Amino acid sequence: MVYLCLLILVSLSSSYAQQFYDQSDCGVEASNSGSRYICNMFQNSCQTFLVYRANPNFQTVSNVSDLFRMDSDQLLGLNNLTSPSEELKPGREVIIPIKCSCSGQYFQASFSYTVLQNTSYSEVACGVFEGLLKSFTLKEENMSQENKLVVGTELLVPLRCACPDKLASSSGVKYLVTYPLIEGDRPVILSQKFGISPEDFLSVNHLATDETVFPNTTVLVPLRAAPELNFNIQYSPPPAPTLLPTIAVEKSNRNAKLIKKLYVAGSVVGFSLLLAALIAFVILYRRALRKWKREKIMSFTALSSPISCSTVRSPFKSSQTGRSSPISSCLSPDILAGLKYSLFNYSIEELRRATRDFNEENKIGSQAYRGIINNVEVMIKQMRFEDTSHVIDVHSKINHINILNLKAVSYGENHMSWSYLVFEFPSNGCLRGCLSSPSSPIKWHWRTQIAFDIATGLHYLHCCTFPSCAHLGINTRNIFVTANWRAKLSNIGTISAEGFSEGNDKGWVAPEYLLHRSASEKVDIFAFGVVLLELISAREDIDGKSFKESIKFLGGGASEGGFLEQLRSFMDPQLEDYPLAEALCLAVLAKACVEDDPLHRPSIDDIMKVLARMV
Ligand SMILES: *[C@@H]1O[C@H](CO)[C@@H](O)[C@H](O)[C@H]1NC(C)=O
Ligand SMILES: *[C@@H]1O[C@H](CO)[C@@H](O)[C@H](O)[C@H]1NC(C)=O
Ligand SMILES: *[C@@H]1O[C@H](CO)[C@@H](O)[C@H](O)[C@H]1NC(C)=O
Ligand SMILES: *[C@@H]1O[C@H](CO)[C@@H](O)[C@H](O)[C@H]1NC(C)=O
Ligand SMILES: CC(=O)N[C@H]1CO[C@H](CO)[C@@H](O)[C@@H]1O
C-alpha cells in the first residue's frame, strides 16, 4: 500500500517536472528560476486559458476583450455572461482563452498593449496585467533599461503560460491555466475553485503541502477540461484583529484633546492620573506657549497620528497560525496607553554637554550617542524632525519592561535640523556587544533569561498593542541588556513596513520580507530565531549561510553521538557550563523560527511556552 502511494507520488511529480512556482513579487528586479515557464519537448504550442480579474479600469467584458484584443463573444459564453457591457464586480474572475507557444526557452502568450498614459513597466505588468508576467520580463522583451513608459508606446506583452508535457498529457491533463494569485489564496481554496485535487495542484507547481503562496505572482492549474469556476468558494475572513475592540475605556473628546495638548507640550499623562494631569497641563502648557513658536505647535498637532509601529498586514489566517486568543493575556490598550508616561524636553545644549559635543567617542551605531544626563547614562538618537512624532506616538502607547524606555526629546532649531530622542541606556549595552566581548561571557541562565525577555517584548508588541504591530528590525544590535542581564528591545516605530531602515539593513532577514515586503509578525519570529542562534553560539552571520549549514544536523541525518557533538561545537566556546538539554531545546526552537515558510514558524505564544519552562 505504502509502496503504491509512493509510486503514485513519484509518477505524479515527475509528470509535472517542468514548472516551478516562483514566489517572488511581480515587481522584483531580478529573474529567478520559475519567473517564466519553461518549454517542453512534447508540444511547443497549445490552446489554453488564463484568469483575469475585473478591476475599476477594466470593468466590463468589452473592456477586458479589448485589452486582450479579442472578440467579446469569445468571452461571454466561456464565462457564463450575457452582455459585453455588464458591469462586473471588481475581482470577478474572467477566463481568457489564449494561444500559448514556445519562444526561445520559454512559453508565452503574446499580446500587444498600447500605453494609455505615462506610466511604468511595473505598473503595466503588475497593475494592468495583474502580475501575469514579471515587470522585468516586460522590460527585457521591449529591450528597455528604464522603468518609465511614455503614452502611446506599443509594447509586446509575453504573458506567462505553459502547455502540459508528455507525462501530464498521458495522465489526462489538457490545460495548464495561468492563475494570478491574490491575497487569501491557498492551495486548498484554489483546488476547490477549479474542482481539482489539491495534490495535482501542488505537484504541478512543485509546492510542498502547507506551503504558503503569495499574491502578485502566478500558479498553474492543471485541468482535464475547459475551466469552470466555482464562485462560491469562501475565502477565510481577513485575519481577526489581535486585540479586543477598544470598548473598555470611553474617553471623552475633551479628554482626548487634553491628552493631545499634553503631548504637544512634551508630556503625556494617563487617565489614571487625571488630576495630576490637569495641574501638569496648566503648568506645562503655559511654559510651552512661552517657549515655542506657534507654527511649531501647529505642525505637531497635525502630526500626531494614530499608532502604527508597523501595522501587521498578514497573509496568514489566525486559525492557521494556531494562536490562541491573546485577549485573556492582555489589558485593553487604552488602559495601557500612557498609564505613566512623561516625556522631558531637553535643549540641544544639554545634549551637547551630555555627549561632549557629540564626540565621536560617544558614538554608538550610526546615529546614536551615549551620554550622561543627571548622572544617568542615556542613549541619544539623532532623527529627522518628521520621524520623531511617530516614534513618540508609538512610545506613548506602549509601556513595557522589555522595551527601551523613551525619556526625553530635543527638537532642533527648525524643521530642517536634527531632532534627538533620549532613551534609557542599559549598562551592559547592546546584546551583540555582550556576545562579542571576550572578557565576560554571558552565563547560560542569563542567556535563557534574555531570550525570554525578548520573547516577552515581542509578545507584547504582537498581542497587546492595538493595532498589533510587528517590530521588523529585531537583531542583536538593537536589543539592550541591563546590569542584571534583562533584555530590552529598541528601535520601536522606526522601521516602516515599506523599507529597511537603520538597524535593519544588514543581517539575515526573513525571505518573504525581502521578496514581497510581506510585513507580518512572522518576520519578527524569524528574526527572533536568528537572535537565538547568536545567543547560543555567539557567532554573527550576515546572510545566514553558515548558520544554515551549522544547524542542518538538527534536521536529522547525524548519528546520535555525532548529533550532540555537533551541537557542542556549535555552542559558544566561552560557555563553560550549560545543560545540554536546554541548549538543544533552544537550538531546535531557533531552527523552527528560521523556517523559510512563515506558516511553519511557531507563534510567539508557543515560543513563550517553551522558554517559560527554562527561566
Ligand atoms: C471600458 O469601457 C467603457 C465603456 O464601454 C469605456 O468608457 C472605457 O474607456 C473602457 N475602459 C478602458 C480602459 O478601455
Ligand atoms: C450561469 O449564470 C446563471 C445566472 O446568470 C446561473 O443561474 C447558472 O447557474 C450559471 N451557470 C453556470 C454553469 O455557472
Ligand atoms: C509624458 O511624458 C513625455 C516625456 O517625458 C512628456 O513629454 C509628456 O508631456 C507626458 N505626457 C503626459 C500626459 O504627462
Ligand atoms: C501587488 O501589486 C499591487 C500593484 O502593483 C500592489 O498595489 C500590491 O500592494 C501588491 N501586493 C503585495 C502583497 O505585494
Ligand atoms: C521586441 C520589441 O517589440 N521591442 C519593442 C518594445 O517596445 C519598445 C518601445 O519602448 C520598442 O522600441 C521595441 O522595439
XYZ file of C-alpha atoms and ligand atoms in Angstrom:
685
model
C 0.000 0.000 0.000
C 2.700 2.410 1.026
C 4.653 1.317 -1.975
C 1.685 2.088 -4.184
C 1.293 5.557 -2.736
C 4.949 6.207 -3.261
C 4.688 5.086 -6.828
C 1.782 7.387 -7.479
C 3.576 10.266 -5.864
C 6.685 9.677 -7.890
C 4.785 9.407 -11.132
C 2.736 12.464 -10.322
C 5.656 14.652 -9.510
C 7.617 13.537 -12.498
C 4.677 14.169 -14.778
C 4.963 17.844 -13.931
C 8.682 18.014 -13.927
C 8.874 21.322 -15.740
C 7.291 24.211 -13.979
C 8.084 25.752 -10.642
C 6.130 28.135 -8.501
C 8.131 31.300 -8.080
C 7.088 33.225 -5.017
C 8.783 36.482 -5.909
C 6.626 39.561 -6.379
C 5.693 40.708 -9.848
C 7.805 43.845 -9.499
C 11.119 42.249 -8.441
C 14.119 43.319 -10.399
C 15.982 40.056 -10.774
C 14.951 36.918 -12.570
C 14.516 33.671 -10.619
C 14.171 30.144 -11.808
C 10.446 29.966 -12.280
C 9.978 33.592 -13.289
C 8.837 32.194 -16.621
C 7.548 28.766 -17.541
C 9.942 26.584 -19.465
C 9.255 24.928 -22.828
C 8.979 21.167 -23.008
C 9.859 18.672 -25.715
C 6.349 17.336 -26.106
C 4.493 20.249 -27.625
C 5.610 23.741 -28.370
C 2.230 25.327 -28.607
C -1.271 24.751 -27.313
C -4.622 26.324 -26.742
C -5.115 27.162 -23.060
C -6.549 29.744 -20.652
C -5.624 32.363 -18.175
C -7.572 34.126 -15.468
C -8.006 37.888 -15.428
C -9.887 39.834 -12.770
C -12.269 42.682 -13.449
C -10.993 45.898 -11.893
C -12.008 49.578 -11.888
C -10.160 50.204 -15.174
C -11.441 47.092 -16.916
C -14.911 46.682 -15.605
C -16.816 45.092 -18.433
C -16.312 42.145 -20.716
C -15.851 44.523 -23.592
C -13.071 46.314 -21.691
C -11.361 43.027 -20.998
C -11.765 41.728 -24.534
C -10.286 44.994 -25.834
C -7.286 44.516 -23.606
C -6.700 41.015 -24.909
C -7.581 42.076 -28.440
C -10.295 39.502 -28.942
C -13.966 39.385 -29.698
C -16.183 39.826 -26.662
C -18.396 36.932 -27.842
C -15.469 34.631 -27.242
C -15.538 35.565 -23.574
C -19.276 35.679 -22.932
C -20.109 32.008 -23.331
C -16.979 30.817 -21.636
C -17.720 32.936 -18.581
C -21.475 32.393 -18.433
C -22.107 36.070 -19.051
C -24.620 37.576 -21.427
C -23.834 41.218 -22.002
C -20.485 42.681 -23.019
C -21.328 45.927 -21.237
C -22.496 44.379 -17.992
C -20.501 45.867 -15.135
C -18.555 43.166 -13.339
C -17.777 43.269 -9.664
C -14.128 44.176 -9.050
C -12.275 40.905 -8.607
C -14.732 38.859 -10.714
C -12.598 36.303 -12.458
C -12.820 36.184 -16.221
C -11.459 33.221 -18.142
C -9.495 34.229 -21.221
C -8.687 31.722 -23.959
C -5.109 32.102 -25.144
C -2.674 30.540 -27.513
C 0.458 29.576 -25.684
C 3.617 28.930 -27.610
C 7.251 28.384 -27.125
C 9.534 31.293 -27.905
C 13.154 30.507 -27.326
C 13.384 28.853 -23.961
C 10.040 29.944 -22.560
C 6.351 29.545 -23.110
C 4.448 32.740 -23.648
C 1.103 34.066 -24.801
C 1.943 37.146 -26.833
C -0.205 40.228 -26.750
C 0.439 43.812 -27.595
C -0.570 46.732 -25.486
C -0.666 50.419 -26.249
C 0.283 52.566 -23.298
C -2.626 54.874 -22.449
C -0.843 57.303 -20.177
C 2.669 57.966 -18.976
C 3.369 55.074 -16.666
C 5.959 52.453 -15.788
C 6.759 48.913 -16.838
C 5.927 47.635 -13.385
C 2.534 49.313 -13.487
C 1.726 47.673 -16.810
C 2.960 44.231 -15.763
C 1.697 44.243 -12.174
C -1.262 46.592 -12.492
C -2.833 46.336 -15.950
C -1.797 42.708 -16.452
C -2.204 41.798 -12.786
C 1.127 40.035 -12.409
C 0.528 37.665 -15.319
C 4.114 38.459 -16.188
C 7.040 39.917 -14.265
C 7.857 43.520 -14.931
C 11.446 42.709 -15.833
C 10.185 40.228 -18.443
C 8.222 43.056 -19.998
C 11.290 45.285 -19.905
C 13.513 42.605 -21.378
C 11.091 41.853 -24.148
C 10.967 45.507 -25.146
C 14.680 45.973 -24.649
C 14.309 48.803 -22.204
C 16.662 49.820 -19.435
C 14.359 52.355 -17.892
C 11.199 51.775 -15.943
C 9.375 54.759 -17.454
C 6.872 54.415 -20.252
C 5.534 57.216 -22.404
C 1.964 57.376 -23.596
C 1.417 55.798 -26.994
C 4.231 53.247 -26.764
C 3.345 49.924 -28.308
C 4.506 47.097 -26.072
C 4.948 43.424 -26.653
C 3.471 41.585 -23.688
C 4.565 37.968 -23.205
C 2.172 36.583 -20.589
C 3.128 33.520 -18.610
C 1.574 30.276 -19.769
C 2.502 26.627 -20.208
C 1.488 23.533 -22.104
C 1.276 20.113 -20.493
C 4.213 17.854 -21.223
C 4.024 14.233 -22.285
C 3.511 12.710 -18.870
C 0.911 15.261 -17.852
C -0.962 14.699 -21.085
C -0.914 10.964 -20.634
C -2.459 11.393 -17.202
C -5.273 13.335 -18.840
C -4.284 16.933 -18.167
C -5.377 19.059 -21.102
C -4.762 22.551 -19.873
C -2.468 24.358 -17.505
C -4.351 27.525 -16.655
C -2.329 30.563 -15.629
C -3.831 31.938 -12.443
C -2.682 35.193 -10.803
C -2.714 34.805 -7.029
C -4.410 37.255 -4.741
C -4.258 37.748 -1.014
C -6.054 34.917 0.753
C -5.403 32.313 -1.945
C -4.303 28.989 -0.609
C -3.731 25.716 -2.429
C -6.818 24.188 -0.846
C -9.051 27.078 -1.874
C -7.751 27.082 -5.421
C -8.324 23.366 -5.772
C -11.910 23.853 -4.701
C -12.346 26.795 -7.006
C -11.327 24.745 -10.028
C -12.698 21.445 -8.774
C -9.418 19.566 -8.829
C -7.461 17.592 -6.281
C -5.065 19.562 -4.108
C -2.309 17.026 -4.783
C -2.440 17.667 -8.509
C -2.333 21.350 -7.892
C 0.618 21.120 -5.528
C 2.697 18.872 -7.715
C 2.260 20.864 -10.917
C 3.706 23.892 -9.169
C 6.219 21.929 -7.124
C 4.658 23.175 -3.930
C 5.046 21.399 -0.625
C 1.952 20.554 1.389
C 1.036 23.561 3.535
C 3.354 25.819 1.649
C 2.271 29.429 1.698
C 1.601 31.084 -1.638
C 1.929 34.814 -2.037
C -0.023 37.328 -4.087
C 1.316 39.095 -7.190
C 2.678 36.030 -8.887
C 1.091 33.124 -10.729
C 0.445 29.418 -10.372
C -0.608 26.847 -12.937
C -3.862 24.951 -12.521
C -3.922 21.519 -14.199
C -7.327 20.814 -15.780
C -8.738 17.895 -17.675
C -11.446 20.025 -19.329
C -12.106 23.657 -20.072
C -12.225 25.654 -16.853
C -15.401 26.243 -14.930
C -15.018 28.383 -11.901
C -16.840 27.924 -8.667
C -17.518 31.429 -7.434
C -18.979 30.297 -4.155
C -15.699 29.492 -2.513
C -15.399 31.162 0.833
C -12.126 32.877 1.341
C -11.383 32.867 5.035
C -12.120 36.230 6.553
C -9.196 38.603 6.923
C -7.069 37.955 9.988
C -9.038 38.671 13.111
C -7.964 41.773 14.966
C -5.476 40.654 17.512
C -6.975 42.553 20.351
C -10.218 43.427 21.992
C -12.026 46.147 20.148
C -11.392 49.244 22.139
C -14.612 49.497 24.043
C -13.324 49.179 27.541
C -12.484 52.792 28.163
C -14.696 55.535 26.833
C -12.612 58.579 26.581
C -14.381 61.812 26.090
C -13.459 64.158 23.355
C -12.282 66.713 25.790
C -10.088 64.220 27.451
C -8.556 63.269 24.132
C -7.836 66.874 23.295
C -6.253 67.371 26.653
C -4.013 64.393 26.107
C -3.050 65.698 22.728
C -2.083 69.054 24.103
C -0.084 67.488 26.848
C 1.692 65.518 24.252
C 2.429 68.692 22.374
C 3.902 70.198 25.451
C 6.190 67.264 25.840
C 4.309 65.311 28.422
C 1.586 62.745 28.277
C -0.071 61.634 31.420
C -2.599 58.881 31.677
C -6.210 58.911 32.664
C -5.445 57.364 35.974
C -3.589 60.487 36.879
C -6.199 62.841 35.613
C -5.890 65.283 38.450
C -2.144 65.408 38.268
C -2.588 65.702 34.553
C -4.691 68.797 34.882
C -2.150 70.542 37.043
C 0.715 69.437 34.882
C -1.211 70.507 31.870
C -1.696 74.022 33.086
C 1.920 74.431 34.068
C 3.398 72.767 31.054
C 1.078 74.291 28.573
C 1.828 77.793 29.773
C 5.501 77.127 29.711
C 5.225 75.616 26.304
C 3.338 78.579 24.993
C 6.043 80.879 26.116
C 8.782 78.742 24.788
C 7.594 77.519 21.485
C 6.795 79.201 18.294
C 3.215 78.994 17.292
C 3.756 77.270 13.939
C 5.739 74.527 15.589
C 2.856 73.631 17.783
C 0.514 73.623 14.845
C 2.652 71.193 12.960
C 2.841 68.870 15.919
C -0.862 68.763 16.304
C -1.130 67.884 12.686
C 1.485 65.196 13.042
C 0.077 63.365 15.985
C -1.384 60.483 14.086
C -2.756 57.248 15.460
C -0.380 54.487 16.421
C 1.106 52.201 13.872
C 4.538 50.995 14.662
C 4.288 48.881 11.555
C 0.818 47.640 11.394
C 0.759 43.966 10.697
C -0.647 43.022 7.353
C -0.653 39.307 7.437
C -1.445 36.896 4.635
C -1.719 34.190 7.259
C -5.003 33.284 8.775
C -5.016 33.343 12.513
C -6.600 29.923 12.578
C -3.571 28.615 10.766
C -1.024 30.226 12.952
C -2.767 28.418 15.733
C -2.562 31.379 18.012
C -4.847 31.254 20.926
C -6.736 34.404 21.625
C -4.457 36.944 23.223
C -7.414 38.634 24.830
C -7.075 36.889 28.127
C -3.425 37.759 28.463
C -3.596 41.439 27.720
C -5.096 44.531 29.130
C -7.042 46.847 26.960
C -4.590 49.051 25.102
C -6.481 52.112 26.193
C -5.677 51.363 29.770
C -2.082 50.712 28.903
C -1.890 53.889 26.888
C 0.224 56.207 28.910
C -0.541 54.774 32.333
C 2.540 56.565 33.313
C 4.252 58.395 30.585
C 6.151 61.550 30.892
C 8.500 62.959 28.374
C 11.037 65.620 29.185
C 12.142 68.240 26.796
C 15.871 68.936 26.716
C 17.664 71.709 24.973
C 20.347 70.970 22.442
C 22.890 72.491 24.818
C 22.054 69.937 27.466
C 22.607 67.138 24.956
C 25.874 68.666 23.809
C 27.080 68.654 27.375
C 25.877 65.093 27.848
C 27.726 63.804 24.812
C 30.791 66.053 24.995
C 29.591 67.931 21.934
C 28.545 64.766 20.119
C 32.028 63.423 20.405
C 32.963 60.558 18.084
C 33.946 58.520 21.116
C 30.415 58.697 22.392
C 29.012 57.386 19.173
C 27.275 54.020 19.314
C 25.859 52.982 15.987
C 25.342 55.210 13.000
C 23.035 57.779 14.537
C 23.177 57.179 18.241
C 25.319 58.521 21.036
C 25.697 57.609 24.632
C 25.771 60.363 27.143
C 25.240 61.212 30.781
C 22.395 63.390 31.957
C 21.863 63.934 35.688
C 24.383 61.188 36.372
C 22.349 58.646 34.470
C 23.565 57.038 31.278
C 21.306 57.596 28.308
C 21.265 56.808 24.631
C 20.614 59.759 22.348
C 19.295 59.053 18.909
C 19.557 61.510 16.096
C 16.474 61.570 13.950
C 14.774 63.609 11.287
C 12.257 66.021 12.690
C 9.363 64.458 10.813
C 10.133 60.966 12.116
C 10.174 61.863 15.779
C 6.465 62.357 16.137
C 5.758 58.817 15.014
C 8.268 57.314 17.392
C 6.953 59.403 20.273
C 3.455 58.396 19.390
C 4.298 54.723 19.466
C 6.188 55.014 22.721
C 3.421 56.964 24.364
C 1.173 53.986 23.820
C 3.464 51.214 24.845
C 4.916 50.734 28.234
C 6.761 47.559 28.952
C 9.714 46.441 30.996
C 11.236 44.702 27.982
C 11.049 47.711 25.719
C 13.585 50.505 25.888
C 12.030 53.483 27.599
C 11.882 56.822 25.813
C 12.690 59.514 28.359
C 13.035 62.801 26.588
C 13.090 64.652 23.339
C 15.019 67.576 22.000
C 13.906 69.371 18.895
C 16.276 71.184 16.609
C 16.018 74.877 15.890
C 13.888 74.419 12.822
C 12.294 71.758 10.688
C 15.482 71.241 8.745
C 17.732 70.458 11.672
C 18.097 67.201 13.540
C 15.969 66.225 16.467
C 17.052 63.903 19.222
C 15.297 61.279 21.264
C 16.719 60.314 24.611
C 16.324 56.708 25.730
C 17.422 54.869 28.809
C 20.724 53.101 28.289
C 21.002 49.715 29.969
C 24.508 49.451 31.321
C 25.558 46.277 29.560
C 24.957 47.856 26.168
C 23.692 46.002 23.162
C 23.439 42.240 23.086
C 25.833 41.948 20.155
C 28.471 43.735 22.199
C 27.914 41.432 25.167
C 28.227 38.356 22.969
C 31.396 39.584 21.292
C 33.106 40.632 24.468
C 35.804 38.109 25.326
C 36.280 39.290 28.890
C 32.998 38.325 30.478
C 30.970 35.672 28.704
C 27.253 35.698 29.493
C 26.291 32.829 31.756
C 23.839 30.287 30.432
C 20.930 31.135 32.678
C 21.306 34.781 31.757
C 21.031 33.806 28.124
C 17.784 31.957 28.637
C 16.520 34.923 30.609
C 17.472 37.255 27.766
C 15.698 35.025 25.256
C 12.626 35.018 27.432
C 12.723 38.792 27.810
C 12.953 39.317 24.057
C 10.046 36.962 23.509
C 8.048 38.783 26.161
C 8.711 42.121 24.489
C 7.655 40.711 21.131
C 4.577 39.121 22.616
C 3.634 42.489 23.974
C 4.052 44.156 20.586
C 2.225 41.423 18.689
C -0.624 40.825 21.054
C -1.042 43.701 23.443
C -0.875 46.740 21.231
C -3.671 47.971 19.091
C -3.445 47.785 16.212
C -0.998 44.963 16.744
C 2.369 45.752 15.344
C 5.451 43.986 14.176
C 8.902 45.289 15.013
C 10.503 44.208 11.706
C 14.002 45.079 12.810
C 14.859 42.693 15.625
C 18.559 41.937 15.798
C 21.234 41.686 18.435
C 22.306 45.276 17.858
C 19.035 46.750 18.932
C 18.445 44.555 21.925
C 19.938 46.052 25.067
C 20.969 44.335 28.248
C 20.672 45.789 31.742
C 23.132 45.409 34.598
C 21.282 42.360 35.862
C 21.025 40.793 32.425
C 17.471 41.618 31.476
C 16.847 42.420 27.824
C 15.034 45.365 26.286
C 14.008 45.904 22.682
C 14.790 49.172 20.979
C 14.115 50.816 17.622
C 10.370 50.528 18.018
C 8.474 52.568 15.477
C 11.478 53.485 13.374
C 11.054 50.785 10.768
C 8.313 51.113 8.237
C 6.623 48.242 6.501
C 7.942 49.535 3.209
C 11.566 49.591 3.844
C 14.625 48.778 5.726
C 15.768 51.475 7.950
C 18.758 51.792 10.155
C 19.500 48.715 12.126
C 17.743 46.532 9.643
C 19.988 46.978 6.672
C 22.132 44.018 7.464
C 21.607 40.619 8.851
C 19.721 37.535 7.935
C 16.151 38.580 7.208
C 13.008 36.539 6.619
C 12.900 35.647 2.917
C 9.277 36.712 2.386
C 10.147 40.168 3.697
C 12.961 40.548 1.203
C 10.859 39.274 -1.668
C 7.424 40.710 -1.014
C 7.838 43.208 1.768
C 5.406 40.903 3.467
C 5.347 42.542 6.864
C 3.769 40.149 9.296
C 4.683 39.229 12.841
C 6.285 36.134 11.325
C 9.119 38.367 10.165
C 9.840 39.026 13.837
C 9.677 35.323 14.626
C 12.325 34.686 12.005
C 14.486 37.454 13.427
C 13.977 36.027 16.901
C 15.281 32.689 15.624
C 18.402 34.404 14.337
C 18.900 36.129 17.687
C 18.559 32.770 19.468
C 21.232 31.273 17.227
C 23.534 34.174 18.025
C 22.735 33.876 21.690
C 23.772 30.243 21.936
C 26.681 30.345 19.510
C 27.844 33.956 19.984
C 28.545 33.984 16.259
C 27.239 36.574 13.897
C 26.203 35.586 10.436
C 25.296 38.260 7.947
C 23.376 36.251 5.396
C 22.635 33.133 7.412
C 24.627 30.844 5.116
C 26.909 29.479 7.764
C 24.073 29.271 10.306
C 22.010 27.261 7.866
C 24.922 24.920 7.380
C 25.687 24.530 11.065
C 22.146 23.754 12.181
C 21.476 21.242 9.439
C 22.206 18.440 11.878
C 19.052 19.347 13.797
C 17.012 18.175 10.857
C 18.335 14.660 11.369
C 20.967 12.835 9.433
C 23.704 12.697 12.012
C 24.210 9.682 14.220
C 23.273 10.126 17.851
C 26.770 10.588 19.162
C 27.672 12.895 16.310
C 24.497 14.835 16.905
C 25.416 16.058 20.380
C 28.975 16.555 19.275
C 27.777 18.871 16.530
C 25.602 20.752 18.962
C 28.566 21.214 21.303
C 30.734 22.526 18.541
C 28.029 24.978 17.518
C 27.747 26.421 21.023
C 29.645 29.492 22.160
C 33.093 28.132 23.103
C 33.211 30.553 26.022
C 30.251 28.857 27.659
C 31.675 26.501 30.177
C 28.758 25.030 31.933
C 25.358 24.593 30.410
C 22.634 21.938 30.414
C 22.843 20.235 27.066
C 19.114 19.538 27.024
C 18.304 23.232 27.297
C 20.845 24.098 24.646
C 19.280 21.550 22.339
C 15.850 22.912 23.080
C 16.884 26.457 22.172
C 18.611 25.276 19.023
C 15.532 23.353 17.893
C 13.312 26.325 18.675
C 15.637 28.607 16.706
C 15.575 26.259 13.757
C 11.786 26.273 13.715
C 11.775 30.070 13.807
C 14.022 30.431 10.774
C 11.949 28.186 8.521
C 11.630 29.702 5.057
C 7.891 29.245 5.042
C 6.335 31.670 7.517
C 3.489 29.285 8.246
C 5.889 26.721 9.597
C 7.322 29.108 12.155
C 5.918 28.937 15.677
C 3.806 31.728 17.097
C 5.106 33.961 19.845
C 2.732 32.208 22.245
C 4.342 28.865 21.529
C 7.772 30.373 21.948
C 6.837 31.842 25.318
C 5.563 28.474 26.467
C 8.852 26.811 25.636
C 11.009 29.493 27.194
C 8.905 29.885 30.307
C 9.945 26.405 31.374
C 13.585 27.309 31.270
C 13.822 30.569 33.148
C -14.228 50.458 -20.632
O -15.477 50.593 -21.277
C -16.083 51.847 -21.067
C -17.480 51.808 -21.718
O -17.604 50.745 -22.568
C -15.211 52.936 -21.670
O -15.783 54.204 -21.451
C -13.832 52.879 -21.034
O -12.960 53.807 -21.631
C -13.248 51.486 -21.176
N -12.004 51.424 -20.455
C -10.873 51.038 -20.997
C -9.676 51.056 -20.122
O -10.809 50.685 -22.156
C -24.823 30.885 -15.283
O -25.430 32.044 -14.749
C -26.762 31.872 -14.335
C -27.282 33.195 -13.815
O -26.707 34.247 -14.521
C -26.863 30.789 -13.264
O -28.188 30.548 -12.923
C -26.235 29.494 -13.789
O -26.195 28.539 -12.752
C -24.816 29.761 -14.275
N -24.275 28.552 -14.852
C -23.096 28.054 -14.530
C -22.686 26.826 -15.231
O -22.404 28.588 -13.684
C 4.557 62.030 -20.916
O 5.973 62.069 -20.892
C 6.539 62.796 -22.008
C 8.044 62.630 -21.941
O 8.518 62.589 -20.630
C 6.113 64.268 -21.892
O 6.646 64.990 -22.967
C 4.602 64.320 -21.899
O 4.161 65.655 -21.712
C 3.996 63.433 -20.832
N 2.553 63.395 -21.018
C 1.689 63.494 -20.025
C 0.244 63.440 -20.367
O 2.047 63.618 -18.855
C 0.586 43.586 -5.543
O 0.750 44.539 -6.579
C -0.089 45.660 -6.458
C 0.100 46.508 -7.672
O 1.431 46.613 -8.042
C 0.252 46.411 -5.185
O -0.604 47.503 -5.016
C 0.077 45.472 -4.017
O 0.496 46.097 -2.831
C 0.896 44.221 -4.211
N 0.581 43.312 -3.158
C 1.518 42.738 -2.388
C 1.031 41.854 -1.328
O 2.699 42.932 -2.572
C 10.850 43.355 -29.276
C 10.024 44.594 -29.278
O 8.920 44.646 -29.786
N 10.552 45.637 -28.675
C 9.878 46.885 -28.575
C 9.437 47.136 -27.146
O 8.993 48.435 -27.000
C 9.953 49.429 -27.357
C 9.374 50.757 -27.043
O 9.510 51.016 -25.685
C 10.306 49.298 -28.838
O 11.269 50.263 -29.191
C 10.840 47.937 -29.072
O 11.032 47.751 -30.456
